[in-house]
C-alpha positions as a printed NumPy array, in Angstrom:
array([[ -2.144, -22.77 , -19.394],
       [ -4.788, -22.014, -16.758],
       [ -4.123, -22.695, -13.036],
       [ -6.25 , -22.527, -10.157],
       [ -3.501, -21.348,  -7.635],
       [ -1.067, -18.711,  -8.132],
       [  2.397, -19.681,  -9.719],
       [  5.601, -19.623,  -7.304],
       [  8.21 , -17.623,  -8.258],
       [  6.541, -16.124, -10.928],
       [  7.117, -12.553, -11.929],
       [  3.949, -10.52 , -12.143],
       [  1.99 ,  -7.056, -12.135],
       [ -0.539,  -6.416,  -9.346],
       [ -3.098,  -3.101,  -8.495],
       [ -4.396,  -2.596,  -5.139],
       [ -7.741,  -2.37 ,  -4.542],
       [ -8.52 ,   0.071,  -1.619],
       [-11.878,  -0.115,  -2.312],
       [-12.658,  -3.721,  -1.651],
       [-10.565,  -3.559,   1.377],
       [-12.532,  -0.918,   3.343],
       [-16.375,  -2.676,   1.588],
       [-16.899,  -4.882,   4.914],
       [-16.504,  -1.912,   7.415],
       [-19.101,   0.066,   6.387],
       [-18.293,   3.319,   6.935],
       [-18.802,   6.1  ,   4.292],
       [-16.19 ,   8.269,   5.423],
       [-13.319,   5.247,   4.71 ],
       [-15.067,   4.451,   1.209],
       [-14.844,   8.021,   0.321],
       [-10.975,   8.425,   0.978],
       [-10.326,   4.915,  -0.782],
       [-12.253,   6.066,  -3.641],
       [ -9.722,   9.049,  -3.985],
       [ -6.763,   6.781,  -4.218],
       [ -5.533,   6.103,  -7.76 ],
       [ -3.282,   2.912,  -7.405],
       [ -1.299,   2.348,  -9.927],
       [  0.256,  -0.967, -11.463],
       [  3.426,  -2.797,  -9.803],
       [  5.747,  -4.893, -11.053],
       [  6.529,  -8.515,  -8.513],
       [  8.145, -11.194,  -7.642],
       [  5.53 , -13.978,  -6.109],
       [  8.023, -14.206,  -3.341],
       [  6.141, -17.165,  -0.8  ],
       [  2.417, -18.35 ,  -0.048],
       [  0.859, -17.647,   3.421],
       [ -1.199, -20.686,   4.673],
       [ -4.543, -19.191,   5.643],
       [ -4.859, -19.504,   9.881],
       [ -8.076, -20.345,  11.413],
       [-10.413, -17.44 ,  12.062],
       [ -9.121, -15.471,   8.877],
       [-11.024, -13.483,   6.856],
       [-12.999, -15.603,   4.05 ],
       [-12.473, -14.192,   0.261],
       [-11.506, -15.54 ,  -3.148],
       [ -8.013, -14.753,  -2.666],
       [ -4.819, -16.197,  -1.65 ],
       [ -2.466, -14.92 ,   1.315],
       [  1.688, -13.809,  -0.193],
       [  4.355, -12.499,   0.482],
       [  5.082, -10.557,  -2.809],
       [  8.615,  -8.419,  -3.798],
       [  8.619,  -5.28 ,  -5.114],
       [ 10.717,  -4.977,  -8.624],
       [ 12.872,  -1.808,  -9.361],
       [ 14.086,  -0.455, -11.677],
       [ 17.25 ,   1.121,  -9.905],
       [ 19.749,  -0.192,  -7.405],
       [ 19.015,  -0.408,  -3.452],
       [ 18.089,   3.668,  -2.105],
       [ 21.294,   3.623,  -0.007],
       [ 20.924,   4.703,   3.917],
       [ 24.123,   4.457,   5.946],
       [ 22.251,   4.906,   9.068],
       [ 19.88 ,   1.882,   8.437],
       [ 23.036,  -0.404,   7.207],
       [ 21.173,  -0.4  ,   3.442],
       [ 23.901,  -0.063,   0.569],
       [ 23.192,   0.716,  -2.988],
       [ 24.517,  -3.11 ,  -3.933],
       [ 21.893,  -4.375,  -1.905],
       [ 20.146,  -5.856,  -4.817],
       [ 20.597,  -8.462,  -7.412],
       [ 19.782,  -7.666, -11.421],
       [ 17.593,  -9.433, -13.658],
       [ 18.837, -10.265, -16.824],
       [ 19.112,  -8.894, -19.413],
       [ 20.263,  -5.73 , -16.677],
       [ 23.803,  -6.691, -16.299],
       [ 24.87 ,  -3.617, -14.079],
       [ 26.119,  -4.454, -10.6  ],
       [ 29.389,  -3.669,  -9.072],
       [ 29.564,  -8.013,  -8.173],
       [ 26.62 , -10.082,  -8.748],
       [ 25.47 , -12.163, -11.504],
       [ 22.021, -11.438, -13.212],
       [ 18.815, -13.774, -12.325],
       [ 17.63 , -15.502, -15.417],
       [ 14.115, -16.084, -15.811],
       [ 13.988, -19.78 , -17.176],
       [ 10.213, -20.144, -18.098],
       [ 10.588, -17.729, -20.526],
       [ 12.842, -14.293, -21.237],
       [ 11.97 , -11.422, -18.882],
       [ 10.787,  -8.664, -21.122],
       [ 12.127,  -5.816, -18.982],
       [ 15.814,  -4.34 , -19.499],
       [ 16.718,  -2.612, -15.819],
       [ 15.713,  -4.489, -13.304],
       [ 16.543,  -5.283,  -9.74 ],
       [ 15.075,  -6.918,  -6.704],
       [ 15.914,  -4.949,  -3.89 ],
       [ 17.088,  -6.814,  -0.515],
       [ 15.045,  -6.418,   3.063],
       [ 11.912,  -5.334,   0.494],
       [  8.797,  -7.044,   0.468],
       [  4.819,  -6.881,   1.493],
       [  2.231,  -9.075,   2.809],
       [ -0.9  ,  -9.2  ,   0.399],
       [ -4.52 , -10.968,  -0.446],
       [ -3.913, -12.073,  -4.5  ],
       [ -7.591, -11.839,  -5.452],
       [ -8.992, -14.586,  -7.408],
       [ -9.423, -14.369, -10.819],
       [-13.445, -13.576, -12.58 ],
       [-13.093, -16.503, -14.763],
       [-12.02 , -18.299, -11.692],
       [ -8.354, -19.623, -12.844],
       [ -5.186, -18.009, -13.192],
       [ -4.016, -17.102, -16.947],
       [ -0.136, -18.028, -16.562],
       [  0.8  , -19.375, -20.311],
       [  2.861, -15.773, -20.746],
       [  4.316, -16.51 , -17.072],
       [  8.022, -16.272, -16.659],
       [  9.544, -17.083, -13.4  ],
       [ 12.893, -18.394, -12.01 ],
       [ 13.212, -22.265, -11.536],
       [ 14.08 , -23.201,  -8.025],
       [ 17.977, -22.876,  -8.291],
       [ 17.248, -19.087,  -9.095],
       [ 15.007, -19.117,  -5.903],
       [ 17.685, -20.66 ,  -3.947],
       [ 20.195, -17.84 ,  -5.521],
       [ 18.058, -14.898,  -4.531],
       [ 17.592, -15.982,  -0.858],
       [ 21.155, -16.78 ,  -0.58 ],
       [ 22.043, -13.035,  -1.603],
       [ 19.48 , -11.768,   0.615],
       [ 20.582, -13.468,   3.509],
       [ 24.205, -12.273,   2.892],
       [ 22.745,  -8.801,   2.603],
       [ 20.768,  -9.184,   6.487],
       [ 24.519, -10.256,   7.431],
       [ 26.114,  -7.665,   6.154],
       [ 23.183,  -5.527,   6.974],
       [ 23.397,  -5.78 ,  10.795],
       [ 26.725,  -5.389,  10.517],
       [ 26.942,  -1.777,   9.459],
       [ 24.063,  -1.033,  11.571],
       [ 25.67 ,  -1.96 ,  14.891],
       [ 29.072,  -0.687,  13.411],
       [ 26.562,   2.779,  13.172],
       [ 25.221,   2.408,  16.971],
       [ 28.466,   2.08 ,  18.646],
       [ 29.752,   5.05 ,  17.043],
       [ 26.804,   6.746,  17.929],
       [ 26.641,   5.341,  21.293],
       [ 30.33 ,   6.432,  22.003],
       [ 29.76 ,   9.721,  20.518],
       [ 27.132,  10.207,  23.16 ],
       [ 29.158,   8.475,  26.498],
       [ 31.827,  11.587,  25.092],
       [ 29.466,  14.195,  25.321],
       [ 28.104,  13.196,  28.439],
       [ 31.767,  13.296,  29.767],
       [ 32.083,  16.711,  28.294],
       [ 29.138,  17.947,  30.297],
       [ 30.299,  16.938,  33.452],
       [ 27.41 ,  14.094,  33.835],
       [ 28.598,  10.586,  34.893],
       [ 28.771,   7.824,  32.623],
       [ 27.498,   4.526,  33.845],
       [ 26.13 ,   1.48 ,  32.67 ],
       [ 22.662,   2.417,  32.582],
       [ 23.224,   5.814,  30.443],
       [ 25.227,   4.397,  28.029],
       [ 22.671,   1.538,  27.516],
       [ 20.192,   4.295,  26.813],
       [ 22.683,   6.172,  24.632],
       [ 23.199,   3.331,  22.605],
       [ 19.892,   1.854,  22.273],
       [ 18.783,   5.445,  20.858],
       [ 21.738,   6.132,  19.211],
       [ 20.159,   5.138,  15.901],
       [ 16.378,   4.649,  16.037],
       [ 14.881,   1.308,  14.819],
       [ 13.025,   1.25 ,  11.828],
       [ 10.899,  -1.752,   9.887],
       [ 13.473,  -3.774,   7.625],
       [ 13.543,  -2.784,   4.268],
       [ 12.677,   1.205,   4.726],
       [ 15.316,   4.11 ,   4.68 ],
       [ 15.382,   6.309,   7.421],
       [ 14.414,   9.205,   4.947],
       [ 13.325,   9.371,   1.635],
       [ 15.211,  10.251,  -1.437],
       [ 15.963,  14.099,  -1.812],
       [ 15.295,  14.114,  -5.295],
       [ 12.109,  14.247,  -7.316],
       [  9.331,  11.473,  -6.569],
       [ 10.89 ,  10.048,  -2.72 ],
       [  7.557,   8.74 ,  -0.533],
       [  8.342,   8.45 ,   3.212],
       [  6.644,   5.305,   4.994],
       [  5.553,   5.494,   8.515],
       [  7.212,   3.746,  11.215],
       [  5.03 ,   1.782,  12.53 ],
       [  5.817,  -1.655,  11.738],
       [  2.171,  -2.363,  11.579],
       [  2.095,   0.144,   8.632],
       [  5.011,  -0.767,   6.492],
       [  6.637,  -3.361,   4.496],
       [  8.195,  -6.316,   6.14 ],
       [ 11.736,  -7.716,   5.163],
       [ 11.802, -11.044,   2.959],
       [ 13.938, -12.426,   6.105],
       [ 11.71 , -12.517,   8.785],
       [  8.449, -13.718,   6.563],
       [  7.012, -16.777,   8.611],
       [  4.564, -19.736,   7.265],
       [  2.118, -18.067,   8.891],
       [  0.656, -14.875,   8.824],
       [  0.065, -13.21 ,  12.728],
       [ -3.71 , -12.794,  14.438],
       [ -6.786, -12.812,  12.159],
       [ -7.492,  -9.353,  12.736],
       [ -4.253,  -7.74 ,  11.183],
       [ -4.675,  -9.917,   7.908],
       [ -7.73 ,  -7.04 ,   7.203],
       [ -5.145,  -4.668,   6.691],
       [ -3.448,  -6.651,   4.195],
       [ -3.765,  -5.399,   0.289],
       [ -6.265,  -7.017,  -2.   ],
       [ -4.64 ,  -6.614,  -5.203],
       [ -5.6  ,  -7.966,  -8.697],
       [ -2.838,  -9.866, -10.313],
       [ -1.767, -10.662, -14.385],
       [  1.104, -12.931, -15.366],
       [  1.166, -11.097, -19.332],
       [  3.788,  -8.6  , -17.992],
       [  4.013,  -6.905, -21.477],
       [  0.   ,  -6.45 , -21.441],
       [ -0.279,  -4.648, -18.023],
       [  3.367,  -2.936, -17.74 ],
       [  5.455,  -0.433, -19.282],
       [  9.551,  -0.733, -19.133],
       [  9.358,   3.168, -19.224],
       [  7.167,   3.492, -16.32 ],
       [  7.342,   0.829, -14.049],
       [  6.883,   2.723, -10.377],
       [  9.127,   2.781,  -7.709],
       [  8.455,  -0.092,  -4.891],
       [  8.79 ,   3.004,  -2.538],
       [  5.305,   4.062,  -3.732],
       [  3.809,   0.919,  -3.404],
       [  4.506,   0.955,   0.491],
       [  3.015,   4.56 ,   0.644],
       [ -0.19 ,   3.725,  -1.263],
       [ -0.014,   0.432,   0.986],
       [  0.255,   2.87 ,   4.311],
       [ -2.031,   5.328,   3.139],
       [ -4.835,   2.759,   3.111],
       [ -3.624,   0.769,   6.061],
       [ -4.4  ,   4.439,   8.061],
       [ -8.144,   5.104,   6.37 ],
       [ -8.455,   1.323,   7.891],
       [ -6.949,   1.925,  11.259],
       [ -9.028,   5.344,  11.647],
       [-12.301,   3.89 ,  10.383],
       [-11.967,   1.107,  12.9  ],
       [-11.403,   3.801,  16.067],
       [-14.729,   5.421,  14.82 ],
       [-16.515,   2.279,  14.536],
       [-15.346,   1.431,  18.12 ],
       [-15.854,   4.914,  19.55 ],
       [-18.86 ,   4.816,  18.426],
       [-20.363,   1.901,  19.933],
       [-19.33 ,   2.622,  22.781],
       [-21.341,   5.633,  22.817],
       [-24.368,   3.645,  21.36 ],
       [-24.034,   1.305,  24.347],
       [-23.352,   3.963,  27.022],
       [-27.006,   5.659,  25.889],
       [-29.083,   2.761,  25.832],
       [-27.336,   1.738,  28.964],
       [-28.354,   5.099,  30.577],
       [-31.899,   5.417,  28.783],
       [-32.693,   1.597,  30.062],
       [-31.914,   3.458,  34.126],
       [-33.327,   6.693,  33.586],
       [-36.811,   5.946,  31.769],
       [-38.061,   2.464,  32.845],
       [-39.247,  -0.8  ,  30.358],
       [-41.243,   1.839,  28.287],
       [-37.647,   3.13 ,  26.942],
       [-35.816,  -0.53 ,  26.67 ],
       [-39.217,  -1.847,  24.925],
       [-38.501,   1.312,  22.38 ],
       [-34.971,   0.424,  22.088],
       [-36.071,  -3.043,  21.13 ],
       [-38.112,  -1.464,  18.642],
       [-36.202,   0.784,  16.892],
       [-32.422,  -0.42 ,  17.425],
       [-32.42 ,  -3.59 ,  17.346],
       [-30.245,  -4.177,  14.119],
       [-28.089,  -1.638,  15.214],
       [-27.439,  -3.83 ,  18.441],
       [-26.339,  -6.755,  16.509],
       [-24.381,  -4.872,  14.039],
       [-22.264,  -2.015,  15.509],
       [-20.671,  -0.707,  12.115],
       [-24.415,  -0.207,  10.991],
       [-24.9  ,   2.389,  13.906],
       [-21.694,   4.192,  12.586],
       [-22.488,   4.099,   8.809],
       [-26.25 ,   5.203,   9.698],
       [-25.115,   8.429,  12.245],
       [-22.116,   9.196,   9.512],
       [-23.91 ,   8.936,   6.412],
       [-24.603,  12.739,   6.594],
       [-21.215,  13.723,   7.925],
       [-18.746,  12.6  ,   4.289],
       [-17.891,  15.602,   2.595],
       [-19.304,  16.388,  -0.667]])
């Protein structure tokens, strides 16, 4: 069966395209470092649709909120309230302390150890297909009382979450009003408001405070901006036009057994540092595109004062493209500056 949207619900693989994200800015230096990336393939869960806002970027693709799968239990961090039973298993993976496997209904799930992890999921642009529908007859999904499962469980997870995590700050906020007494310094109000709200730093839902210590842990930054969002706080709509260019555009195939191996499907943990990794070429590319212009502008501004209508007639001349399109200036002056 061929569809022209992407299938709900649907469990999927999906490849970032770093590439095609930094095409539009034009600047040789942020092609070059997204050329270096090798992104690999990641197995999801089609998680919600994102209505497109006015003012978005235009493309063949679709805006969703997609969740990571794994292939072991929740990465457990005390200090951010995440346990290792933070997760629910997909059956046939039977191994949880106390929940019930998912079952995909459409058709078996072809993978044996699988999990979807709680306070895990990412924002992306699902790129439309070349032959311009979707290929889902080897889709398999959960039907709507699945759905309704999984959210359940990952609500009861937030609960529990922000439980353990303010559990964590008072005892790190009291541990802080003692020392304070301890050193002789006076405890009131105001410093044990500051002791508590930096007892435990905040961090974006669904990242540890530190990676694993074992082989193959990725850190992810913490700026929200720059990480992976929690399933919880997903809205209907995305936020201002400008910060849907740092979403992934990522290639998508329903045929799990085609693009994915049960041996070697990666962790979601790498997915968010490939997904930060370009989100910084982006940010960095777009200070040199505005530092830049600014420079561009402050020169003609003080050639037009300093030589007279002979100078701005030049400028005409020779710049005007580069007037109407700023990036041009910066991929023209950089173009010599990429490292071979």
């Amino acid at each position: 069966m061929m569809n022209l949207l992407p299938v709900l619900n649907s469990y999927a693989v999906i490849r970032m395209d770093p590439v095609a994200m930094v095409a539009d800015l034009q600047d040789p230096i942020a092609l070059a470092e997204a050329r270096k990336m090798a992104p690999k393939k990641y197995l999801v869960y089609l998680q919600a649709h994102i209505f497109r806002p006015p003012g978005a970027p235009q493309g063949p693709w679709h805006y969703f909120v997609v969740s990571p799968i794994a292939t072991t239990m929740r990465c457990e961090d005390r200090a951010q309230g995440l346990t290792a039973d933070m997760c629910i298993p997909i059956f046939p993976n039977m191994d949880h302390p106390s929940r019930a496997p998912l079952r995909s209904t459409r058709r078996p799930f072809p993978f044996p150890c699988c999990y979807h992890w709680s306070h895990a999921a990412l924002k992306v642009r699902l790129r439309g297909p070349s032959a311009g529908e979707y290929d889902v007859r080897n889709a398999c999904g959960l039907e709507s009382s699945g759905h309704f499962v999984l959210q359940r469980t990952v609500s009861e997870d937030r609960i529990r979450r922000s439980a353990i995590r303010e559990a964590a700050e008072l005892s790190g906020a009291e541990a802080s009003a003692l020392n304070s007494c301890r050193n002789g310094r006076s405890g009131t109000p105001h410093a044990f408001e500051m002791s508590y709200s930096d007892a435990s730093p905040r961090r974006v839902e669904g990242v540890p405070a530190t990676p694993p210590q074992s082989g193959g842990g990725h850190s992810v930054h913490d700026d929200p901006s720059l990480s992976p969002i929690s399933i919880e706080d997903v809205s209907e709509t995305p936020e201002e036009p400008n910060e849907l260019d740092i979403y992934p555009i990522v290639d998508i195939w329903y045929d799990l057994e085609a693009h994915m191996n049960p041996v070697e499907i990666p962790s979601p943990m790498e997915l968010f540092e490939e997904c930060r990794h370009i989100q910084q070429i982006i940010r960095a590319a777009c200070k040199r595109i505005e530092l830049f212009s600014a420079f561009a502008n402050n020169r003609r501004s003080s050639r037009g004062a300093n030589s007279g209508s002979r100078d701005m007639f030049d400028g005409a001349a020779r710049g005007r493209s580069d007037r109407a399109n700023p990036r041009r200036t910066v991929r023209n002056w950089l173009v010599n500056k990429v490292p071979s």
